[in-house]
PDB file of C-alpha atoms in Angstrom:
ATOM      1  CA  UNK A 158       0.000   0.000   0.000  1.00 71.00           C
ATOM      2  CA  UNK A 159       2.655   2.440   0.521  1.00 79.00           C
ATOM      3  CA  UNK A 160       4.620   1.901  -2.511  1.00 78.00           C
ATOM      4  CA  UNK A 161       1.306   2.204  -4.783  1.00 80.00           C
ATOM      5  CA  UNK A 162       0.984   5.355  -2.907  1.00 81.00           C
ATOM      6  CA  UNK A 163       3.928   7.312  -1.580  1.00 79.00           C
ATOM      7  CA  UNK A 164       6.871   5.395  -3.381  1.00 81.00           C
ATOM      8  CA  UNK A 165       5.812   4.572  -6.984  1.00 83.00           C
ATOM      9  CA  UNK A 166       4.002   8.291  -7.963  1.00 83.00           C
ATOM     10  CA  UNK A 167       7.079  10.062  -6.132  1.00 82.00           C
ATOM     11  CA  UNK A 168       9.938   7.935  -8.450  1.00 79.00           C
ATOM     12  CA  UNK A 169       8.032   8.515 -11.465  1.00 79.00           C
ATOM     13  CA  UNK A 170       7.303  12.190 -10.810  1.00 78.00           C
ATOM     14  CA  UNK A 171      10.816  13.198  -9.463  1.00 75.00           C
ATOM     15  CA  UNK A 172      13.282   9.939 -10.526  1.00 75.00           C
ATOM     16  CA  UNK A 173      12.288   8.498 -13.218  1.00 76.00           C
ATOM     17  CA  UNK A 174      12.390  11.974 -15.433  1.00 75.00           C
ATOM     18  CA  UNK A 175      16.017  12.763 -14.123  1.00 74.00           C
ATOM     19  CA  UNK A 176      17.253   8.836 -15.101  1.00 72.00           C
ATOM     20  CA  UNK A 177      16.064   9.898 -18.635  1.00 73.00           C
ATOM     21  CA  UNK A 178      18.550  12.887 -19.289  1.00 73.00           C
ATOM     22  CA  UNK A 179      21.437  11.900 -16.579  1.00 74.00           C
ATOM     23  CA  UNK A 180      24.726  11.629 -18.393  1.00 77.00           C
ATOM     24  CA  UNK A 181      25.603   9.129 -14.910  1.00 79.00           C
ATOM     25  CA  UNK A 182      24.009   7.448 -12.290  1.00 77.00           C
ATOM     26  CA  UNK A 183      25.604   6.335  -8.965  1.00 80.00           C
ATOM     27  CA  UNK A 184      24.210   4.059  -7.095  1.00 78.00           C
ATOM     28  CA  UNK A 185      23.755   4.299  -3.787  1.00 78.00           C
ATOM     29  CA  UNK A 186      23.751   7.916  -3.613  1.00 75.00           C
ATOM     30  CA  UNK A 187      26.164   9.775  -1.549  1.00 78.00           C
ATOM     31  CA  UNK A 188      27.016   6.353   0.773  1.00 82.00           C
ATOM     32  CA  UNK A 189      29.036   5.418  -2.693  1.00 84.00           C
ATOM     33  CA  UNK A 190      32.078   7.625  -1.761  1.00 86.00           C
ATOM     34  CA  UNK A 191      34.595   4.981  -4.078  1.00 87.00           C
ATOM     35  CA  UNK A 192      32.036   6.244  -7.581  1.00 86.00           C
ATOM     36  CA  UNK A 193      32.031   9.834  -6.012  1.00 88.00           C
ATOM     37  CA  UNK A 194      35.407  10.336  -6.397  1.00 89.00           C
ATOM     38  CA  UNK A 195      36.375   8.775  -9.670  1.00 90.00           C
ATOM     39  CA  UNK A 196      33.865  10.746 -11.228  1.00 88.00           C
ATOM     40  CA  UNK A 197      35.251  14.077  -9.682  1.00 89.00           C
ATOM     41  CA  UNK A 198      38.524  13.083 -10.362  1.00 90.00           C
ATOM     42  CA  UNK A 199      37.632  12.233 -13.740  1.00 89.00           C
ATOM     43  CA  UNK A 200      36.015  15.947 -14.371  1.00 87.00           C
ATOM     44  CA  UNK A 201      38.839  17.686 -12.427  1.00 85.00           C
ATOM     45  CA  UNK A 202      40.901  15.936 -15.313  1.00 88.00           C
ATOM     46  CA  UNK A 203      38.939  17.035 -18.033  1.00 85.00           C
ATOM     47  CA  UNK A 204      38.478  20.797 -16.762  1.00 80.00           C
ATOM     48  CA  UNK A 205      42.499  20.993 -16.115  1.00 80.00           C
ATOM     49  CA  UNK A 206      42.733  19.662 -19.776  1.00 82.00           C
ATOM     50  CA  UNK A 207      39.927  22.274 -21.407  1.00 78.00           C
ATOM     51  CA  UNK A 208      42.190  24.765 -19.501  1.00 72.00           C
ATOM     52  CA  UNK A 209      45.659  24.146 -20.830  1.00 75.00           C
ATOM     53  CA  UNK A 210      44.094  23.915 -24.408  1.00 77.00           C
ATOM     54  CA  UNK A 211      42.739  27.788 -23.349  1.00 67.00           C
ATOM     55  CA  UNK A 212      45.810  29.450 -22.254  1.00 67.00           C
ATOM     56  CA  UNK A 213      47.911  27.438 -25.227  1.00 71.00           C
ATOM     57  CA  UNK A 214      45.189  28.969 -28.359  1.00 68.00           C
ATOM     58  CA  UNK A 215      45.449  32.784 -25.605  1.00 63.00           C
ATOM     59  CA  UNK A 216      49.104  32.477 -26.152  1.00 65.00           C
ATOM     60  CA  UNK A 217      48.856  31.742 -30.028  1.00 65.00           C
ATOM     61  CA  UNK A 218      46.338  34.639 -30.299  1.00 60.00           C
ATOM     62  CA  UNK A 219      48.924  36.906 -28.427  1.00 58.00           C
ATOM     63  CA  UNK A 220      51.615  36.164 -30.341  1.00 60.00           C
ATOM     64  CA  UNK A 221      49.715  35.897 -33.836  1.00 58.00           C
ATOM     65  CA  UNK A 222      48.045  39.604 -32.503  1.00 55.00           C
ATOM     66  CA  UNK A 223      51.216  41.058 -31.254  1.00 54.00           C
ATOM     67  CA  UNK A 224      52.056  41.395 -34.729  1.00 57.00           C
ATOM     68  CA  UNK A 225      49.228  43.712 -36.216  1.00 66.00           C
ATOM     69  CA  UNK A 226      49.260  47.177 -35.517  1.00 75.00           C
ATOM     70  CA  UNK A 227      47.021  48.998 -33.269  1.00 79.00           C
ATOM     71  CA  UNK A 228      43.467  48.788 -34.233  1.00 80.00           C
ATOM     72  CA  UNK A 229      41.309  51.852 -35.631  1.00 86.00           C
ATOM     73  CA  UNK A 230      39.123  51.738 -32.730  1.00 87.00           C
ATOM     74  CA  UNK A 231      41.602  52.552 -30.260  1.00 89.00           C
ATOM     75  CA  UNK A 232      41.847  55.897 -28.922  1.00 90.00           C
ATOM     76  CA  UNK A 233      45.110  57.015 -26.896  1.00 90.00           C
ATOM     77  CA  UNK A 234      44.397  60.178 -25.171  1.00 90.00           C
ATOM     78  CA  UNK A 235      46.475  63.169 -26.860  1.00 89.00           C
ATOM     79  CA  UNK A 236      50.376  63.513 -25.045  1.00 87.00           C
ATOM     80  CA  UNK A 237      49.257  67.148 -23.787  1.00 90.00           C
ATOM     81  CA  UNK A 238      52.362  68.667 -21.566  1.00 93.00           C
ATOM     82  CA  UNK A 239      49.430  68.655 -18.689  1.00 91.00           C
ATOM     83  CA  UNK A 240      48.893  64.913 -19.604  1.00 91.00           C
ATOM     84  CA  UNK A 241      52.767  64.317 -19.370  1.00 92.00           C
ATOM     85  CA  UNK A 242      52.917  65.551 -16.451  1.00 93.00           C
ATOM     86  CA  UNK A 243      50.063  64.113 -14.180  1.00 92.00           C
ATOM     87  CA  UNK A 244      51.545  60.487 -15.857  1.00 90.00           C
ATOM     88  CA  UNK A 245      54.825  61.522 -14.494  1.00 92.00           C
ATOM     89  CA  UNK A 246      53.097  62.448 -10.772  1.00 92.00           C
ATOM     90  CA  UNK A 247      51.399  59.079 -10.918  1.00 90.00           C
ATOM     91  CA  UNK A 248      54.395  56.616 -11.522  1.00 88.00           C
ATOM     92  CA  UNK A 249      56.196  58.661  -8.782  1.00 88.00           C
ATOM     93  CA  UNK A 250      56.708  56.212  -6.665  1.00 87.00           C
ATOM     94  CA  UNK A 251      57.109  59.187  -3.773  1.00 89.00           C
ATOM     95  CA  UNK A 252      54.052  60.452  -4.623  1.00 88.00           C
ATOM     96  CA  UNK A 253      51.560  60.658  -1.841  1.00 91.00           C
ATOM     97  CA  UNK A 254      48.226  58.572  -1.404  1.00 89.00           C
ATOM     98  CA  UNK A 255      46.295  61.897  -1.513  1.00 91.00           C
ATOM     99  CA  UNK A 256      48.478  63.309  -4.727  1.00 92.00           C
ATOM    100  CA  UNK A 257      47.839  60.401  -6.327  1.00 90.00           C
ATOM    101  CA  UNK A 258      44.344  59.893  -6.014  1.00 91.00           C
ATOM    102  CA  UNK A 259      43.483  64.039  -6.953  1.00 93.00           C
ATOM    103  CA  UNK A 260      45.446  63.771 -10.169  1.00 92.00           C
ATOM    104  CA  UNK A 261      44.293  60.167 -11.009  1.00 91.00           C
ATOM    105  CA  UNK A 262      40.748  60.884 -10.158  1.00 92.00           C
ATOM    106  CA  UNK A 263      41.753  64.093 -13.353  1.00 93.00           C
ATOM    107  CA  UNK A 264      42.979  61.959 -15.777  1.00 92.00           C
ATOM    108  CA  UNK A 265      40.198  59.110 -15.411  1.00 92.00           C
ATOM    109  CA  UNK A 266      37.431  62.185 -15.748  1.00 92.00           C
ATOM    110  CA  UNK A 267      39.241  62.476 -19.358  1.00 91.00           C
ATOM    111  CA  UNK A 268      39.209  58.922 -20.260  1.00 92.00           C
ATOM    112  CA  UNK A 269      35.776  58.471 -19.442  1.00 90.00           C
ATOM    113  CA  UNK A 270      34.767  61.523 -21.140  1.00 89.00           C
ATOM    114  CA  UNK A 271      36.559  60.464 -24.090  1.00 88.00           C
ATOM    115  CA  UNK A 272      34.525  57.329 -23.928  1.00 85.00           C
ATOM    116  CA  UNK A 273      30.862  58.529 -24.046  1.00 83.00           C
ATOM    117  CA  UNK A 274      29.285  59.744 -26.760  1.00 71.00           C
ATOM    118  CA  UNK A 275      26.892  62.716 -27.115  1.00 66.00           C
ATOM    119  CA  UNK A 276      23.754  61.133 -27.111  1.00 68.00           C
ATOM    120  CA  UNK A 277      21.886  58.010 -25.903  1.00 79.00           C
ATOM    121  CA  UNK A 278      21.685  56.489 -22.569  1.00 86.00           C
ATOM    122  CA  UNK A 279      25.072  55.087 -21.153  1.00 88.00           C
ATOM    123  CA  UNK A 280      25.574  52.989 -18.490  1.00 91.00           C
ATOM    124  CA  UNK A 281      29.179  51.562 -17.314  1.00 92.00           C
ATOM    125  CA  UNK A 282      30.152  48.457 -15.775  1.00 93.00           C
ATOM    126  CA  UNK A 283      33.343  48.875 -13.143  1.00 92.00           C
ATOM    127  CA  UNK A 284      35.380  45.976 -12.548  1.00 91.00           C
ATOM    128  CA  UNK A 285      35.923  45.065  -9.566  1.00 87.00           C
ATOM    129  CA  UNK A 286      38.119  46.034  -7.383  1.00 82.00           C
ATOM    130  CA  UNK A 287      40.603  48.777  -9.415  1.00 85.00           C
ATOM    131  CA  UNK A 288      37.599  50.431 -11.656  1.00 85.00           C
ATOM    132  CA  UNK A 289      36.285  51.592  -8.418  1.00 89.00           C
ATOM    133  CA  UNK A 290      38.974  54.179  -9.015  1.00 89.00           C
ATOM    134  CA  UNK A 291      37.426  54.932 -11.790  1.00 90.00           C
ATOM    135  CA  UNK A 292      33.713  55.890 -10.506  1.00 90.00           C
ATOM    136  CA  UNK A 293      35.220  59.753  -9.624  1.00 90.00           C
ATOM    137  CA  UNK A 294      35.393  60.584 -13.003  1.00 90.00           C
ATOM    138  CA  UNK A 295      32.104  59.131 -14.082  1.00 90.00           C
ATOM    139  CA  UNK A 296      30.148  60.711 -11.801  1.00 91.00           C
ATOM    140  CA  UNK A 297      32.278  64.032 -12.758  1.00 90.00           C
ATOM    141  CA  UNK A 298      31.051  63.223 -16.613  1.00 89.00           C
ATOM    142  CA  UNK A 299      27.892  61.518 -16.416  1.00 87.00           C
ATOM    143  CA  UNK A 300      26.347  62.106 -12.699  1.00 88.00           C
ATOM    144  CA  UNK A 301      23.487  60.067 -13.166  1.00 87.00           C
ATOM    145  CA  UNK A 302      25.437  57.415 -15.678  1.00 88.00           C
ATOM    146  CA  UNK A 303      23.786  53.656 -13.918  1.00 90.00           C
ATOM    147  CA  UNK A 304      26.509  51.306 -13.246  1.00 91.00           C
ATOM    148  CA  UNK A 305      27.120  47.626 -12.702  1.00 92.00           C
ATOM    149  CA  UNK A 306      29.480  45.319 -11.417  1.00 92.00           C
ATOM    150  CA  UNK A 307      31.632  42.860 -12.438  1.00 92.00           C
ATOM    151  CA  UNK A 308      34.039  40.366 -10.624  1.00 90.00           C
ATOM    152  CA  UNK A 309      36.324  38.378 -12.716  1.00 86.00           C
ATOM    153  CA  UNK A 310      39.800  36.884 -10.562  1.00 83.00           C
ATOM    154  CA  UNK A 311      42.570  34.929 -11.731  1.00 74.00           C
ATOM    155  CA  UNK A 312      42.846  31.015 -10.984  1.00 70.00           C
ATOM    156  CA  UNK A 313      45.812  30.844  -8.632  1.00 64.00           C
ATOM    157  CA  UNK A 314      46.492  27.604 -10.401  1.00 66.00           C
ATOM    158  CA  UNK A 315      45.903  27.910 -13.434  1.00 61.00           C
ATOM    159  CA  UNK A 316      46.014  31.194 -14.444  1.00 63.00           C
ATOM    160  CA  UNK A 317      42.563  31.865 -16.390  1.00 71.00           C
ATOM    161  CA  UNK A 318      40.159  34.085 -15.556  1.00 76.00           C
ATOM    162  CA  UNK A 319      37.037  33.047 -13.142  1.00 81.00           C
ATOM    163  CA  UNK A 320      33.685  34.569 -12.872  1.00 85.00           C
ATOM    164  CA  UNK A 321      32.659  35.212  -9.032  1.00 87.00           C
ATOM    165  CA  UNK A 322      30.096  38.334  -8.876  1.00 89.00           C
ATOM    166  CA  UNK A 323      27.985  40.094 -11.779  1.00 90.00           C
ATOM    167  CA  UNK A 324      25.328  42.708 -11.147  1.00 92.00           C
ATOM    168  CA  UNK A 325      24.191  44.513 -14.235  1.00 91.00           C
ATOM    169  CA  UNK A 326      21.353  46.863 -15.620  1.00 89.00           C
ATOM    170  CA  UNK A 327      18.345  44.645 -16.659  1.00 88.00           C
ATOM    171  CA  UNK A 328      17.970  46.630 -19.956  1.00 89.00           C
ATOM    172  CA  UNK A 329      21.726  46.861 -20.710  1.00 90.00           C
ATOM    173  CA  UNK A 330      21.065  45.570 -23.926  1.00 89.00           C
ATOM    174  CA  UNK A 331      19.157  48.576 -24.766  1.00 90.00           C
ATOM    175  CA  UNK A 332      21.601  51.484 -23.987  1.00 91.00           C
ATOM    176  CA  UNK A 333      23.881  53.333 -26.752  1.00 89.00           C
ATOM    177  CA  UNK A 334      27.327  53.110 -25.003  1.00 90.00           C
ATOM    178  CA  UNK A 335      28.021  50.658 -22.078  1.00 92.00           C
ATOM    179  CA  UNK A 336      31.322  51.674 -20.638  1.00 93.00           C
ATOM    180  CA  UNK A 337      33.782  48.585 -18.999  1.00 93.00           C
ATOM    181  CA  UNK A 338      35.954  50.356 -16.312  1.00 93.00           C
ATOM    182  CA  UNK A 339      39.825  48.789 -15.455  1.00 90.00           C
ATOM    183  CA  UNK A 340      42.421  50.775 -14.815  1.00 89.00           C
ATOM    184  CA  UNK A 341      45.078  48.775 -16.065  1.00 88.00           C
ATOM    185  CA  UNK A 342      44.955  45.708 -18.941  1.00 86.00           C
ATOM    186  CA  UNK A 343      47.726  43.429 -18.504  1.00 80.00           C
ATOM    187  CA  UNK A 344      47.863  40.065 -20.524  1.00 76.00           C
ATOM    188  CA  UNK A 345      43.733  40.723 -21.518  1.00 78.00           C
ATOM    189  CA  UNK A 346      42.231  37.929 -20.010  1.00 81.00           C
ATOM    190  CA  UNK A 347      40.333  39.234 -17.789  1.00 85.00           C
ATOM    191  CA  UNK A 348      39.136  42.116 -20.293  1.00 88.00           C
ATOM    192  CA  UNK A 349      38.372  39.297 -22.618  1.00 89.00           C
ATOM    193  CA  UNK A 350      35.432  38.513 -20.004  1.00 89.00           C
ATOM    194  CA  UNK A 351      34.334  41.132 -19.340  1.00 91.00           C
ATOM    195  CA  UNK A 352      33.577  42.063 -22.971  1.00 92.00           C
ATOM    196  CA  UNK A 353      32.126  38.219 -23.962  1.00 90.00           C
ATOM    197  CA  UNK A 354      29.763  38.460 -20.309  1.00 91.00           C
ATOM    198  CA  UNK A 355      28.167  41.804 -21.634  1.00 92.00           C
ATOM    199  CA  UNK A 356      28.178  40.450 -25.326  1.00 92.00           C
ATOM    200  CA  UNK A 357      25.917  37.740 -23.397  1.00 91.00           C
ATOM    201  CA  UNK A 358      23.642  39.574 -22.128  1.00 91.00           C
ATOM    202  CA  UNK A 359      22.895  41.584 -25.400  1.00 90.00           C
ATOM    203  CA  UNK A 360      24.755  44.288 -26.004  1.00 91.00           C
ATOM    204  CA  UNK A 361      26.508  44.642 -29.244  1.00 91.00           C
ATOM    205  CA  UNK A 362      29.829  44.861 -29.774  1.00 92.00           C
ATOM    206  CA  UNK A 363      30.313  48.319 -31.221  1.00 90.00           C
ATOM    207  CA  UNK A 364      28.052  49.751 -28.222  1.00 92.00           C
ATOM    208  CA  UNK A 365      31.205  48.491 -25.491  1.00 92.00           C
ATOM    209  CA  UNK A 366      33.711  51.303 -24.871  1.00 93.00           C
ATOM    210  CA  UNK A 367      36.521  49.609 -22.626  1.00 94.00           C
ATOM    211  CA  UNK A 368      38.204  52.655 -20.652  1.00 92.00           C
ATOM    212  CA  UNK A 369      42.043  51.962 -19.479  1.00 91.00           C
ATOM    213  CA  UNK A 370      44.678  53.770 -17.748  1.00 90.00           C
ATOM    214  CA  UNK A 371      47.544  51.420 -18.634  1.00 87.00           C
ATOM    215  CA  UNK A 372      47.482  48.931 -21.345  1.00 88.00           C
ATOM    216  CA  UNK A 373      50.350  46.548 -22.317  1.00 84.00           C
ATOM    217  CA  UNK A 374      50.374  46.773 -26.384  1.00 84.00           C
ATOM    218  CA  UNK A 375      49.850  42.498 -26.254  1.00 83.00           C
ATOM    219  CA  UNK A 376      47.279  42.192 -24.390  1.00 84.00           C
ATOM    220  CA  UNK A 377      45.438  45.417 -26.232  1.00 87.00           C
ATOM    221  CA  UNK A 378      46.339  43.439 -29.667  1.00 86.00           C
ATOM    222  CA  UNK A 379      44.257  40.575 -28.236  1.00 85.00           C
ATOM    223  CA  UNK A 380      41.320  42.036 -27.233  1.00 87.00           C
ATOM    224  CA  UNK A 381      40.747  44.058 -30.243  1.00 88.00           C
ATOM    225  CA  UNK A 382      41.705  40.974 -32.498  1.00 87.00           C
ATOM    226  CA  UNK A 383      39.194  39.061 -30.882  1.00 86.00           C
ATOM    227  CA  UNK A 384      36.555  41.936 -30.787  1.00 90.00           C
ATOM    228  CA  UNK A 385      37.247  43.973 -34.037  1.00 90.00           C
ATOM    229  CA  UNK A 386      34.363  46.472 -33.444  1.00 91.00           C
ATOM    230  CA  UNK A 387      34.725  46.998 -29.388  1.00 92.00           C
ATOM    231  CA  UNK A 388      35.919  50.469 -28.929  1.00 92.00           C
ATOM    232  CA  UNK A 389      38.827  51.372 -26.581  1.00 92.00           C
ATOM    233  CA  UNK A 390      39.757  54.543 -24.615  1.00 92.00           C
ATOM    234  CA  UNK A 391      43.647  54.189 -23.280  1.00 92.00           C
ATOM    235  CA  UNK A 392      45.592  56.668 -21.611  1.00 90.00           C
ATOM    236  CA  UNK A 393      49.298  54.809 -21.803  1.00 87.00           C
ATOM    237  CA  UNK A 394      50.344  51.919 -23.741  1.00 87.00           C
ATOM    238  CA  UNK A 395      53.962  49.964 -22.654  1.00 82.00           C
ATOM    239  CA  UNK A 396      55.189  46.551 -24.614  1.00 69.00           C
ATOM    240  CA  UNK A 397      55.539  44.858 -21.455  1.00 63.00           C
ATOM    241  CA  UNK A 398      52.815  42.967 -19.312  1.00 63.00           C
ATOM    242  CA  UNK A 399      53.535  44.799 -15.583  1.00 69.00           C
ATOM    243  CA  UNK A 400      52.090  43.510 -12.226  1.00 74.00           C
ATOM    244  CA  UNK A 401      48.848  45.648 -11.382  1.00 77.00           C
ATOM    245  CA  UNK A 402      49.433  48.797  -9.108  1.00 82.00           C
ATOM    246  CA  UNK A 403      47.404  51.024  -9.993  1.00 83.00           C
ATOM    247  CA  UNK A 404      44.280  49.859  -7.017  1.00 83.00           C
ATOM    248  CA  UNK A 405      47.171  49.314  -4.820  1.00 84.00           C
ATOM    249  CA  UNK A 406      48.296  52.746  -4.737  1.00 86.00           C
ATOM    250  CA  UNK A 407      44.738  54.001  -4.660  1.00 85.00           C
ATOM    251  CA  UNK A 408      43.292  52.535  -2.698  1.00 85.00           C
ATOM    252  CA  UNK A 409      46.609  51.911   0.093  1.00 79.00           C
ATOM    253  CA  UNK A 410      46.586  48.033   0.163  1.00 72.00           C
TER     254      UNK A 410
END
């Protein structure tokens, strides 16, 4: 009697479906610790293997990118005197916390103005935690610009790029110019994200302005190879891939 009517209309509504699309069934449940592990072994094995096959085709793209010139969508902000010298204040390495803050918090008001156009709604997406330094000069430009936020860390052992937070408009999709904050691109990995998580969620391509401070000229190559029509404001471009500072000395740790 009970397993005509508990036992038999529970399997079929709740087991019986899953058994039909399960790519594995362990029996036994979670008391089969010996199954458990072999299969998480066996998709630790596959993920490490999808992961080396990533950062192998990131470093042909790099090197097949590092070639080509800097794409027409790229704008470097013009090498003013003023501009020479607030870059010189902020790579002072005895410049002050509050020095370098004021004059960062200048230049990052022209990079973002640089980014927006005329018309149309913008939004801008900071990524977290060094575009926070960035949210000054937006609110300078565009005081009532709506913003999101992004998360995107570095594997400590593998090295890609992992998606932990993401908070964005609801219409995003619908907005002329969505800016992606970052003070500083390095190798592009992480910019790479970014770009493919709002790309996602709607917005075109040639709507995504990514604003920089510092950009090393590879890992610029490679986003813009990969994303032909994404648009990029930069202040500074060096050959070499450098360690990030710039939230360090911002924001003091």
């Amino acid at each position: 009697k009970q397993w005509f009517q508990f036992v038999k209309p529970n399997f079929e509504r709740y087991v019986e479906p899953q058994r039909k699309i399960a790519d594995i069934i362990i029996p036994r449940g979670v008391e089969n610790k010996v199954a458990i592990t072999m299969v998480t072994q066996f998709i630790e094995k596959k993920l490490l293997e999808k992961s080396n096959l990533h950062r192998a085709k990131l470093k042909i793209l790099g090197q097949s990118a590092g070639d080509h010139s800097l794409s027409e969508n790229v704008l470097i902000l013009e090498d003013t005197r003023q501009l020479q010298a607030m870059n010189t204040i902020l790579q002072d390495d005895l410049t002050s916390a509050e020095e370098f803050i004021f004059y960062f918090d200048r230049v990052s008001t022209l990079l973002v103005e640089n980014g927006l156009e005329p018309v149309g709604e913008t939004s801008a997406v900071v990524v977290l935690r060094a575009g926070s330094s960035f949210e000054t000069g937006l609110k300078r430009v565009s005081p009532d610009c709506r913003t999101g936020r992004i998360l995107i860390q570095s594997n400590d052992r593998n090295g890609e790029p992992e998606l932990h937070y993401l908070k964005l408009p609801d219409d995003i999709h619908t907005h002329d110019t969505v800016l992606i904050l970052d003070p500083q691109l390095s190798s592009g990995g992480a910019a790479l994200m970014a770009v493919q998580v709002l790309i996602d969620h709607g917005v075109a391509q040639d709507r995504i302005v990514f604003v920089t401070y510092f950009s090393g000229r590879m890992g610029l190559n490679r986003l813009t190879h990969v994303f032909p029509h994404l648009h990029v404001v930069v202040c500074k471009i060096t050959g070499d891939i450098q360690e990030r500072w710039i939230e360090k000395k911002y924001f003091g740790c």
